CSV table of N, CA, C and O in Angstrom, one decimal:
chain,number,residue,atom,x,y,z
E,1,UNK,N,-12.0,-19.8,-100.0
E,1,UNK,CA,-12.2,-19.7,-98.6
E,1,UNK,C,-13.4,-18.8,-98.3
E,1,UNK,O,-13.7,-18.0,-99.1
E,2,UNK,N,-14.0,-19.1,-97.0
E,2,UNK,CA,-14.9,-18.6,-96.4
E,2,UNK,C,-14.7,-17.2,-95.7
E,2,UNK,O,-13.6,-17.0,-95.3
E,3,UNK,N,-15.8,-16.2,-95.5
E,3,UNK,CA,-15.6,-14.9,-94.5
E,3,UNK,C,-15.5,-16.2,-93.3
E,3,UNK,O,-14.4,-16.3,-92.7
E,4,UNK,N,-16.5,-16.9,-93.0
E,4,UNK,CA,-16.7,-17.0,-91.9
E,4,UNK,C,-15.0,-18.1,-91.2
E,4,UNK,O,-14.6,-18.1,-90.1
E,5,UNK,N,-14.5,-18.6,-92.1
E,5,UNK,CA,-13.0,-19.4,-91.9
E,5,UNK,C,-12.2,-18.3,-91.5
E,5,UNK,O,-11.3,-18.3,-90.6
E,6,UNK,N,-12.4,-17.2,-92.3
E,6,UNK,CA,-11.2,-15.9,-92.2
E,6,UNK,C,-11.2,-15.4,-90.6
E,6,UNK,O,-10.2,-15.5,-89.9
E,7,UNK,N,-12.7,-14.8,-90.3
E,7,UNK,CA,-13.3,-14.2,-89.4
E,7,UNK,C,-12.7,-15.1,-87.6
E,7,UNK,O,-12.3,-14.4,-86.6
E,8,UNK,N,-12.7,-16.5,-87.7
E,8,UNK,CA,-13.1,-16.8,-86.6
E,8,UNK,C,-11.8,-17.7,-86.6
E,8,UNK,O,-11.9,-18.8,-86.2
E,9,UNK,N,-10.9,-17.3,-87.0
E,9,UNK,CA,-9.3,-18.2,-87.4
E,9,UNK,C,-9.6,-19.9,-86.7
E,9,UNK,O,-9.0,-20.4,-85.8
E,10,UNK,N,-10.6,-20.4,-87.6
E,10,UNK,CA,-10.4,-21.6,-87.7
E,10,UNK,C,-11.3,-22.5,-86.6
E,10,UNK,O,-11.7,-23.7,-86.8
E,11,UNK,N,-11.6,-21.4,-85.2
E,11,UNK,CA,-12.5,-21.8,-84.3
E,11,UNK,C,-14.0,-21.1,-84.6
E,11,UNK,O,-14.4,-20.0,-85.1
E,12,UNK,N,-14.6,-22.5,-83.9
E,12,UNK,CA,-16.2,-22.0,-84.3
E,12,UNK,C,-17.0,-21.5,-83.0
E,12,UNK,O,-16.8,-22.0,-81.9
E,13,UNK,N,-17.8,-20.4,-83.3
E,13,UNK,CA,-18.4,-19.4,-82.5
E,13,UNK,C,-19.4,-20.3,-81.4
E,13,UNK,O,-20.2,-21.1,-81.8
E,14,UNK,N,-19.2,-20.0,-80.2
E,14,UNK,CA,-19.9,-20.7,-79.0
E,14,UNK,C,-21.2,-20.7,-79.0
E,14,UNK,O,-21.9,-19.7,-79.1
E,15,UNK,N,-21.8,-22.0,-78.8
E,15,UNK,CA,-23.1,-21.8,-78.5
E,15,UNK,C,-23.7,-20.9,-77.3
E,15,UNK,O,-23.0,-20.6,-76.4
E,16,UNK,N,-25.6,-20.5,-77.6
E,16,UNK,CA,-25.7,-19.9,-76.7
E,16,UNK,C,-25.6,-20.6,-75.1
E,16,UNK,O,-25.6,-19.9,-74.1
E,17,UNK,N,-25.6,-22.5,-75.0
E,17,UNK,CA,-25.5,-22.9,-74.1
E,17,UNK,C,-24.3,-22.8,-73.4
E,17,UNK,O,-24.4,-22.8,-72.2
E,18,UNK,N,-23.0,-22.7,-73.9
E,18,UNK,CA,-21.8,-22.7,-73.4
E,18,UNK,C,-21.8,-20.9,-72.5
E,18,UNK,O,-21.6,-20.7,-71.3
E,19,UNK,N,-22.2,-20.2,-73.5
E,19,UNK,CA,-22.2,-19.1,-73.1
E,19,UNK,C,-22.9,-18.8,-71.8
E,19,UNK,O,-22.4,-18.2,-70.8
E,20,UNK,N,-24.1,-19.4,-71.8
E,20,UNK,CA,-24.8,-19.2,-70.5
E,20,UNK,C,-24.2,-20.2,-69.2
E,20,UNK,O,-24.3,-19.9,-68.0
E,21,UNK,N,-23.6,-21.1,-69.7
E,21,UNK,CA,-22.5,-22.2,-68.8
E,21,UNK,C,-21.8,-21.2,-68.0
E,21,UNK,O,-21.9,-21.0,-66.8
E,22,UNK,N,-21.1,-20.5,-69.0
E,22,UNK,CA,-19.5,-19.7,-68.4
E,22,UNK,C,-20.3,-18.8,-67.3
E,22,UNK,O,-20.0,-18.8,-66.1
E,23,UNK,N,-21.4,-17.8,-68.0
E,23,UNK,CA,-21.9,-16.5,-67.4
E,23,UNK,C,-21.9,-17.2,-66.0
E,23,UNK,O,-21.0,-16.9,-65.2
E,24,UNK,N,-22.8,-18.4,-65.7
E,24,UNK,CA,-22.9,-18.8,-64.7
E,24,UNK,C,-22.0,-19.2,-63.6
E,24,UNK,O,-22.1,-19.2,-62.3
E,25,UNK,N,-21.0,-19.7,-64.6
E,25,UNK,CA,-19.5,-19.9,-63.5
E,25,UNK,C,-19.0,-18.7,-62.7
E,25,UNK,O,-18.5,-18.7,-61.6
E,26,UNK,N,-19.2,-17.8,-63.7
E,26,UNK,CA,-18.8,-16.2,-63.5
E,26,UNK,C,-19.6,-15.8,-62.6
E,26,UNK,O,-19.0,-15.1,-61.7
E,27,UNK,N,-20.9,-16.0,-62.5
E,27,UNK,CA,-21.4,-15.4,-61.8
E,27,UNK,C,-21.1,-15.9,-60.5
E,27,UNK,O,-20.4,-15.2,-59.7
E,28,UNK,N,-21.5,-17.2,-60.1
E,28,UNK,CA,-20.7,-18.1,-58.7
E,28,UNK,C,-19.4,-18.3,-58.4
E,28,UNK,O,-19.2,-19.1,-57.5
E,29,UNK,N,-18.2,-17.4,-59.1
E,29,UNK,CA,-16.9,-17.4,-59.0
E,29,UNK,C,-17.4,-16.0,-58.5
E,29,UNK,O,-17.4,-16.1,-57.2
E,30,UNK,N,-18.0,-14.6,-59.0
E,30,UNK,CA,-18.3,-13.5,-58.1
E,30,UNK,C,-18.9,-13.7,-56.6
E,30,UNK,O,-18.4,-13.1,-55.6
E,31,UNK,N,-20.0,-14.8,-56.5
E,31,UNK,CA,-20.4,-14.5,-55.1
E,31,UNK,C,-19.2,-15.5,-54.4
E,31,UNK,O,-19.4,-15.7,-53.2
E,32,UNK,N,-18.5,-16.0,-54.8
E,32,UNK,CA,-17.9,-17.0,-54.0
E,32,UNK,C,-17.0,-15.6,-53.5
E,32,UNK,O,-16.7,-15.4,-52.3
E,33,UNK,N,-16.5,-14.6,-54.7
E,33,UNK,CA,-15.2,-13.9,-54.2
E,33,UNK,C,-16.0,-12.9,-53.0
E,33,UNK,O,-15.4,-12.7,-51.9
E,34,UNK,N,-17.4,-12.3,-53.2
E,34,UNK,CA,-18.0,-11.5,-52.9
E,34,UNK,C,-17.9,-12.0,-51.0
E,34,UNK,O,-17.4,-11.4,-50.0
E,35,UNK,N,-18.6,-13.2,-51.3
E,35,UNK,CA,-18.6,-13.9,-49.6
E,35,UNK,C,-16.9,-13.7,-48.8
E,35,UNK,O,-16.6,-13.4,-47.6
E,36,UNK,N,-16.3,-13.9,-49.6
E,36,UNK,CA,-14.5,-14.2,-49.0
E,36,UNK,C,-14.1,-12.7,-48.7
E,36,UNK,O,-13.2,-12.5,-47.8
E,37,UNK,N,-14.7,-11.6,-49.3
E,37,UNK,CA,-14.9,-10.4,-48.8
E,37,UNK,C,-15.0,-10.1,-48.1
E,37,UNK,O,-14.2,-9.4,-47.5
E,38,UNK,N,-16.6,-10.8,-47.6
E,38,UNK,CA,-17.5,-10.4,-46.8
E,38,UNK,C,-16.6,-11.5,-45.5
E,38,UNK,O,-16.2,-10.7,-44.6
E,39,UNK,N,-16.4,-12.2,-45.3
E,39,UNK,CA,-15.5,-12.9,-44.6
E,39,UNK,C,-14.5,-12.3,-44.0
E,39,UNK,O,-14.4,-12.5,-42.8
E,40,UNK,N,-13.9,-11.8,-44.4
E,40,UNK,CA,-12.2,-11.5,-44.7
E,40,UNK,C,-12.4,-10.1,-43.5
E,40,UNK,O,-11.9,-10.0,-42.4
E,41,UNK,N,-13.6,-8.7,-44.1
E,41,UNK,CA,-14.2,-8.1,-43.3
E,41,UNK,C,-14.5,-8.2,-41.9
E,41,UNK,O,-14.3,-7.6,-40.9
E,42,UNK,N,-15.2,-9.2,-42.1
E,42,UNK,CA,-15.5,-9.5,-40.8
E,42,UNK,C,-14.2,-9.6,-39.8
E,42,UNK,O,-13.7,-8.6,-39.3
E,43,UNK,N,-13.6,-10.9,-39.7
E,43,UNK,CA,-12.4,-11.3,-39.5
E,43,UNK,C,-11.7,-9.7,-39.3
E,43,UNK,O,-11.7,-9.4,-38.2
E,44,UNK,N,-11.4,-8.9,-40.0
E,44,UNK,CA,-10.8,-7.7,-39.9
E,44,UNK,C,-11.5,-7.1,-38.7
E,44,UNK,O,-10.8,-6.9,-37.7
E,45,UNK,N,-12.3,-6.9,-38.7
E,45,UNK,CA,-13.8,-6.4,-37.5
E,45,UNK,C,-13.2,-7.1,-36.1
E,45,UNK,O,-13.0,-6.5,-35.0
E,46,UNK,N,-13.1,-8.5,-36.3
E,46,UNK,CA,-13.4,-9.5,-35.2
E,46,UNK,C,-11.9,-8.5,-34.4
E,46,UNK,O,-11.9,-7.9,-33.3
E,47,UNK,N,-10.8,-8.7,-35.5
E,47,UNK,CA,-9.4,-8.3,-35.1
E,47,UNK,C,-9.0,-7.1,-34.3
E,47,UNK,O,-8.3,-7.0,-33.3
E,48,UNK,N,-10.1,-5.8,-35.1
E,48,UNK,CA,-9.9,-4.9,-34.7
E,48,UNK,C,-10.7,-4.5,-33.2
E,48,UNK,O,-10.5,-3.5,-32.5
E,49,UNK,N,-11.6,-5.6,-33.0
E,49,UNK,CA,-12.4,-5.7,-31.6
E,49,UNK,C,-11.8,-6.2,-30.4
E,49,UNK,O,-11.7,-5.6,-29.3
E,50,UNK,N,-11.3,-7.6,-30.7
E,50,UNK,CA,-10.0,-8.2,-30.4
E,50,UNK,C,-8.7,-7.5,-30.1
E,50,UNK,O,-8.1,-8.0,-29.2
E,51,UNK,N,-8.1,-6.5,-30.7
E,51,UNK,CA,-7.1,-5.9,-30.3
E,51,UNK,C,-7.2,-4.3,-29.4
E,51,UNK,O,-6.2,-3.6,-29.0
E,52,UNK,N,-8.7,-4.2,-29.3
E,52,UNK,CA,-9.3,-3.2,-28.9
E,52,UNK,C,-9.6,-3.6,-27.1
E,52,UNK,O,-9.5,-3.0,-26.0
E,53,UNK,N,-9.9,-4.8,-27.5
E,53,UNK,CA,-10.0,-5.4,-25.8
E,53,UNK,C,-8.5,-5.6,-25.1
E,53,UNK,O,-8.1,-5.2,-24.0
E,54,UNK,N,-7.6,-6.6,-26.4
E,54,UNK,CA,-6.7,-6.4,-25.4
E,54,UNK,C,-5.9,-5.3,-24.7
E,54,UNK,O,-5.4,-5.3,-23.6
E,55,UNK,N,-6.0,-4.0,-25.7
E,55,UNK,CA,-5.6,-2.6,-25.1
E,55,UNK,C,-6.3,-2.0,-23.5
E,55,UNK,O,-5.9,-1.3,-22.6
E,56,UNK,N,-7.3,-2.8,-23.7
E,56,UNK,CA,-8.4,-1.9,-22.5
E,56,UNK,C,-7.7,-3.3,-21.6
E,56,UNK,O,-6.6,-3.1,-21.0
E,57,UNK,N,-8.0,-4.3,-21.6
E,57,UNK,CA,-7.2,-5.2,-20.8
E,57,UNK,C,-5.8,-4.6,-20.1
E,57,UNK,O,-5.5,-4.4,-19.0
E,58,UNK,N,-5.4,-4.4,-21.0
E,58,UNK,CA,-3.8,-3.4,-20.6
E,58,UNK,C,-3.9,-2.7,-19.9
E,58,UNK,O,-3.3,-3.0,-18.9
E,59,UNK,N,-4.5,-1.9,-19.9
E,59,UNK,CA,-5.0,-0.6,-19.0
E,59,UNK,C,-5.7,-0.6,-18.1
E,59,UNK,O,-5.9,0.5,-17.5
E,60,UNK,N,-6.7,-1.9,-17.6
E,60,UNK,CA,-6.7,-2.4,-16.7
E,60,UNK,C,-6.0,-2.8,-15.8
E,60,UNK,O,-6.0,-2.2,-14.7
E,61,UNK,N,-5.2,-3.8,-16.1
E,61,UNK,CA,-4.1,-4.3,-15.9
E,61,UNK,C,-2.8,-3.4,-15.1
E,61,UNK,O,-2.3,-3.5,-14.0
E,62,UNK,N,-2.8,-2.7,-16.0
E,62,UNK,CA,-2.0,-1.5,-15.2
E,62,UNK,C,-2.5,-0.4,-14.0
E,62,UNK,O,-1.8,0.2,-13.1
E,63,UNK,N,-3.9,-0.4,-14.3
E,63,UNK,CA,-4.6,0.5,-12.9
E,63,UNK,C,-4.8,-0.3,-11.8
E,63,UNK,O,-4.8,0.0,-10.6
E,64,UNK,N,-5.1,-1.5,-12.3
E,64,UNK,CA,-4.9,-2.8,-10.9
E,64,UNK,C,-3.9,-3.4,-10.0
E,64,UNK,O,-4.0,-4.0,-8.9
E,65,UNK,N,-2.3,-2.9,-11.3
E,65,UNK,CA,-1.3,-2.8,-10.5
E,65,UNK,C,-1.2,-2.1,-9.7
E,65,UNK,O,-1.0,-2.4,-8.6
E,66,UNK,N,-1.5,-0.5,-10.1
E,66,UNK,CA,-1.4,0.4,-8.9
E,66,UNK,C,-1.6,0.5,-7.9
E,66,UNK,O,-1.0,0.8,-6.8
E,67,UNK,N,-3.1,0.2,-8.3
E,67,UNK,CA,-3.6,-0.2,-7.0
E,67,UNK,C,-3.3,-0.9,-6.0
E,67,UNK,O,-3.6,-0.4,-4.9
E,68,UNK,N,-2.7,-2.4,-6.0
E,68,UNK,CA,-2.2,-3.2,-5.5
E,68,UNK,C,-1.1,-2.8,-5.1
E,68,UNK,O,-0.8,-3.3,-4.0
E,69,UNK,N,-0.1,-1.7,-5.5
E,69,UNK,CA,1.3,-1.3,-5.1
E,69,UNK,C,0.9,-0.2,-4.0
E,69,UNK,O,1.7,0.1,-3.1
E,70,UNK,N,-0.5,0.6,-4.0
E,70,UNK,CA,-0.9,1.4,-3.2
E,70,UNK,C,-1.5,1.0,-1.8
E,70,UNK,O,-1.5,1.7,-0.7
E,71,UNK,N,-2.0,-0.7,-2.3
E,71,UNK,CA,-2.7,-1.0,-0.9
E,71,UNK,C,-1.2,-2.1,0.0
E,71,UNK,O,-1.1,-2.6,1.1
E,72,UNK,N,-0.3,-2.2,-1.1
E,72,UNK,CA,0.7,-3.2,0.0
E,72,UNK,C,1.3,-1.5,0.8
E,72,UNK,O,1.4,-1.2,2.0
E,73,UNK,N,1.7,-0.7,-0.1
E,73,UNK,CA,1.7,0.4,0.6
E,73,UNK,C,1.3,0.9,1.7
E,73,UNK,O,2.0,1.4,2.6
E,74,UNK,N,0.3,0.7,1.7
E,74,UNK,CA,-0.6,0.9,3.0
E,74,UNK,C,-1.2,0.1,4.0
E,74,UNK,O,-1.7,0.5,5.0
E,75,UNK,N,-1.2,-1.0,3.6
E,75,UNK,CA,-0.9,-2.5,4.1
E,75,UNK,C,0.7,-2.5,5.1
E,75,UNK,O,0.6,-3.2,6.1
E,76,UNK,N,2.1,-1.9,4.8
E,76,UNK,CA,2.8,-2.0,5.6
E,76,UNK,C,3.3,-0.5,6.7
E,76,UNK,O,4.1,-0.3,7.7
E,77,UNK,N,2.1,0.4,5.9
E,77,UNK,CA,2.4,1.3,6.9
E,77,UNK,C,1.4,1.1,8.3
E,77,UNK,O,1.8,1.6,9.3
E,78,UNK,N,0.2,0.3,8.1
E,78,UNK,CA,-0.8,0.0,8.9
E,78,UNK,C,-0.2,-1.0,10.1
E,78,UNK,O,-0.6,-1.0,11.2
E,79,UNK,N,1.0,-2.2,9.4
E,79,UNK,CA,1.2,-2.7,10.3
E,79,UNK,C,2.6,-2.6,11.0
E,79,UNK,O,3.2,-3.5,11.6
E,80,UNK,N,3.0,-0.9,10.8
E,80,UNK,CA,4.0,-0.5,11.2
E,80,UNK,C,3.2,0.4,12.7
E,80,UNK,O,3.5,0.3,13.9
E,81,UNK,N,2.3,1.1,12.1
E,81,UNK,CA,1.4,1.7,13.1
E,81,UNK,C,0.9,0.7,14.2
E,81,UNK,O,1.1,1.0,15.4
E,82,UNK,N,0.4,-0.5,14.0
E,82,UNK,CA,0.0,-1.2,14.7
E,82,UNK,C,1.5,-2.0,15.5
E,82,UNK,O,1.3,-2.3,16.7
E,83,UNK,N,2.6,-2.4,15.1
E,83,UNK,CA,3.4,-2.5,16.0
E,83,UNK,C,3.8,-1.6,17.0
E,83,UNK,O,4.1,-2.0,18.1
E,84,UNK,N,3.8,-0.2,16.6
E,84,UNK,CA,3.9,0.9,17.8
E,84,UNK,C,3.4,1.2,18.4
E,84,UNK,O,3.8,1.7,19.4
E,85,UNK,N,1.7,0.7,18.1
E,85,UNK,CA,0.8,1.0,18.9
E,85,UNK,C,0.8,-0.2,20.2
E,85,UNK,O,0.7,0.1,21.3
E,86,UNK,N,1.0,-1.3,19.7
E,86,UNK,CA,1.2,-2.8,20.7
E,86,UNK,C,2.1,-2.3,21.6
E,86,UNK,O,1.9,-2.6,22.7
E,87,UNK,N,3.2,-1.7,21.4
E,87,UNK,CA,4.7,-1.4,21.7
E,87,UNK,C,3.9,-0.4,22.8
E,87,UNK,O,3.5,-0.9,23.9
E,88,UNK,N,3.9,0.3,22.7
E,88,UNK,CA,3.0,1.6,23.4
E,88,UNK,C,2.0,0.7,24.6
E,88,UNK,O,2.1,1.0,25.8
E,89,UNK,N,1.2,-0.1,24.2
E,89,UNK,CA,0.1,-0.2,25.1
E,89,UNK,C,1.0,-1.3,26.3
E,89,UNK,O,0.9,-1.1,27.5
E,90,UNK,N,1.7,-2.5,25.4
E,90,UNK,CA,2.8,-2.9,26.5
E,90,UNK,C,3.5,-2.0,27.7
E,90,UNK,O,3.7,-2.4,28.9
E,91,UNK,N,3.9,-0.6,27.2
E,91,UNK,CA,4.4,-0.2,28.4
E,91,UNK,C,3.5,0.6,29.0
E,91,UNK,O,3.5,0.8,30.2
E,92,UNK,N,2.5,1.2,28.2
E,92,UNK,CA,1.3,1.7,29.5
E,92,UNK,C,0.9,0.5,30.4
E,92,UNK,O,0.9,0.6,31.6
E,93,UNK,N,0.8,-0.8,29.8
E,93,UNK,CA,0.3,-1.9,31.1
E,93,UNK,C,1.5,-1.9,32.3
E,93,UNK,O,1.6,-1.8,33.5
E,94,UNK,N,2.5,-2.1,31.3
E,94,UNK,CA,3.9,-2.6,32.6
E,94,UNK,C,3.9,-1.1,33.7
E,94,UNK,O,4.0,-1.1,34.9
E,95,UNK,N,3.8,0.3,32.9
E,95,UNK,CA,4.0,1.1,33.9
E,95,UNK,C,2.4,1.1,35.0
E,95,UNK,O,2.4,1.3,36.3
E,96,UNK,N,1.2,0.8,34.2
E,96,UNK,CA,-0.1,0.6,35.1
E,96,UNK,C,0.0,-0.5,36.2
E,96,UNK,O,-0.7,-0.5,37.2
E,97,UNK,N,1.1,-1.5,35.9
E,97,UNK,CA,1.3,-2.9,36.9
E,97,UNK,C,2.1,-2.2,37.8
E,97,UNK,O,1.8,-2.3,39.0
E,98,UNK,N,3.4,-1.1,37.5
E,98,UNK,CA,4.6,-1.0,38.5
E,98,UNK,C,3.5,0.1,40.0
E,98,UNK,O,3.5,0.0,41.2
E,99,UNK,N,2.6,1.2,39.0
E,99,UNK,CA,2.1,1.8,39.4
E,99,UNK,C,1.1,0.7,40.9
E,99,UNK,O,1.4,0.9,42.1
E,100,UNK,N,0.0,-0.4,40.4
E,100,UNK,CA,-0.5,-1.1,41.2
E,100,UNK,C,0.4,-1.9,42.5
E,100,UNK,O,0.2,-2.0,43.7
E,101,UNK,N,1.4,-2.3,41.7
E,101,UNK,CA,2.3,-2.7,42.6
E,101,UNK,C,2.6,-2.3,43.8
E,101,UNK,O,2.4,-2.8,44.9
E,102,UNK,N,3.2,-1.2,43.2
E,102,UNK,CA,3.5,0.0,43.9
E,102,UNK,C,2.3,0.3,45.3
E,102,UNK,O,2.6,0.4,46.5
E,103,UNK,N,1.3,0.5,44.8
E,103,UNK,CA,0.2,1.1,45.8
E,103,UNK,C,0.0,-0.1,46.4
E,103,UNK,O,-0.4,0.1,47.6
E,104,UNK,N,0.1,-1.7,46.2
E,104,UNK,CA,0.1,-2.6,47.0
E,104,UNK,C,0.9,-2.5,48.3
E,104,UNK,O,0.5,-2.5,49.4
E,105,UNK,N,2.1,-2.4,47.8
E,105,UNK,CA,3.1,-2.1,48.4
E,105,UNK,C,3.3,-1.0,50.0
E,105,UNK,O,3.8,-1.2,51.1
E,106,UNK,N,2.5,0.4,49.1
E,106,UNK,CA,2.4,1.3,50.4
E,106,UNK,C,1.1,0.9,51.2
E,106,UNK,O,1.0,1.0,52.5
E,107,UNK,N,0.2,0.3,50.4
E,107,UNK,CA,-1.0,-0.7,51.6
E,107,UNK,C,-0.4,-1.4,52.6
E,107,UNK,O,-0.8,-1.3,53.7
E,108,UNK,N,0.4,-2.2,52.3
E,108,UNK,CA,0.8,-3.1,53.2
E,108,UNK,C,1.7,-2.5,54.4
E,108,UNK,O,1.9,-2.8,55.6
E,109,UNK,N,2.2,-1.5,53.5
E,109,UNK,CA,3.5,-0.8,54.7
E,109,UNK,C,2.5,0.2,55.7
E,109,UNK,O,2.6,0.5,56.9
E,110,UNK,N,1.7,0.5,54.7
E,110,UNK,CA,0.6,1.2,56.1
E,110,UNK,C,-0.2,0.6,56.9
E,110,UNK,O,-0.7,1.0,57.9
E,111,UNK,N,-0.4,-0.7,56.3
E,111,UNK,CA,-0.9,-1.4,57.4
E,111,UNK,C,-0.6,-1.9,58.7
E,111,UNK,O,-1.1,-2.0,59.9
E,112,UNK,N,0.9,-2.3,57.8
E,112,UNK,CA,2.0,-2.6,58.9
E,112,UNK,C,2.1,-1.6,60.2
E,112,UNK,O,2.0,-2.0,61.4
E,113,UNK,N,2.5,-0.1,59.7
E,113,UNK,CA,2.5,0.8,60.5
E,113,UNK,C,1.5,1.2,61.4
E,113,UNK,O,1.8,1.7,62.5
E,114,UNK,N,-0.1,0.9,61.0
E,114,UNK,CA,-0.9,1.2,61.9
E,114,UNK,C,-1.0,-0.1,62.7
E,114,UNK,O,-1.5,-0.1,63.9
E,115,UNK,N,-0.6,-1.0,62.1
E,115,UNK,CA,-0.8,-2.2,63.2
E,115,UNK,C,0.4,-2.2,64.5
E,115,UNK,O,0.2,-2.7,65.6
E,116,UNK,N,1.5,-1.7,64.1
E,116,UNK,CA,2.5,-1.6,64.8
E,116,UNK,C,2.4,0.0,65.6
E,116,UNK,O,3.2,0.3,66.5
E,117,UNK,N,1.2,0.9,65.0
E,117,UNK,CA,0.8,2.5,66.1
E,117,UNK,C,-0.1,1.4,66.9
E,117,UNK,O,0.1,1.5,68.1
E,118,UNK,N,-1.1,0.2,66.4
E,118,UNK,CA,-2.0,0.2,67.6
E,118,UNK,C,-1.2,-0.6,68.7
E,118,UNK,O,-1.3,-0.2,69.9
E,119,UNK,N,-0.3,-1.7,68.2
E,119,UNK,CA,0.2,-2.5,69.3
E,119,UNK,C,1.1,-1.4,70.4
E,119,UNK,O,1.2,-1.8,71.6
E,120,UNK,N,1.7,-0.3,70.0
E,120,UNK,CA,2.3,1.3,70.8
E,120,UNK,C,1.0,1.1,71.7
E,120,UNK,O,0.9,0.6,72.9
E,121,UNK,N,0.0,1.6,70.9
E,121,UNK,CA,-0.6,2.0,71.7
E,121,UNK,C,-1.5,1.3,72.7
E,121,UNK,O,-2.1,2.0,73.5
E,122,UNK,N,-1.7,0.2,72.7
E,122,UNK,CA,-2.1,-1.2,73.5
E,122,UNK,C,-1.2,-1.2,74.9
E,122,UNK,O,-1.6,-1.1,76.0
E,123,UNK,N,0.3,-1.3,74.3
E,123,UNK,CA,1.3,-0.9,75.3
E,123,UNK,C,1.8,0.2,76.4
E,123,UNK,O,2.5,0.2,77.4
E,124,UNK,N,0.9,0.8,75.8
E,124,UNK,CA,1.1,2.5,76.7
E,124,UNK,C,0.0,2.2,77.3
E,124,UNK,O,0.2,1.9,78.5
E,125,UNK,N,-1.3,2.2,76.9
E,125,UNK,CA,-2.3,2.1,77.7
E,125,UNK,C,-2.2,0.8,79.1
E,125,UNK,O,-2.7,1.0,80.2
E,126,UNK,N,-1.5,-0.2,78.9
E,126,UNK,CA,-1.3,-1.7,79.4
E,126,UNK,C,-0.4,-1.1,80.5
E,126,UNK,O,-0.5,-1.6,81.6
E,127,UNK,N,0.4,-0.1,80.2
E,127,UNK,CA,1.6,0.0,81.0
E,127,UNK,C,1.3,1.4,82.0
E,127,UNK,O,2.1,1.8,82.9
């Protein structure tokens, strides 16, 4: 028997073309993993941007409620004020009408009266 039968248990030693075959597979199985990396990264990136927005969205979200709970808030106190206020100006008019009324009222009775001093006095003078 041969060293070289002993040495290589029966398989024969690779050409240098095979060898440069594999390197090459090896090397385009590395950038393939390299890119899936570089991918995968990103994607992680995209994620952590993405869950960075929806947080601030949140908190948005939540100061906009407030807000909204603050202006119905004040939205029903405005139109509580303004019912009182209507309420209020109705009876300033009703008492401003009883008031005019009213002064109609003593116009006419004084009218009456001096029409009824002149007709006296028509009469006395007549008589």
């Amino acid at each position: 028997m041969s060293d070289r039968s002993a040495n290589n248990s029966g398989h024969a030693e690779p050409s240098y073309s095979e060898v440069d075959v594999a390197t090459r597979r090896l090397m385009a199985a590395l950038d393939a993993l390299e890119s899936a990396v570089e991918r995968r990264r990103e994607a992680d990136r995209d994620e952590n941007e993405l869950a960075s927005r929806i947080q601030a969205l949140g908190a948005d979200r939540s100061r906009l409620a407030d807000e909204l709970d603050g202006s119905l808030v004040k939205s029903r106190r405005l139109e509580r004020a303004n019912r009182e206020i209507a309420e209020r100006l109705d009876a300033a008019i009703g008492t401003i009408r009883a008031v005019l009324d009213a002064g109609k009222e003593s116009l006419s009775l004084e009218s009456a009266l001096e029409e009824e001093d002149a007709e006296h006095e028509e009469d006395s003078e007549d008589s």
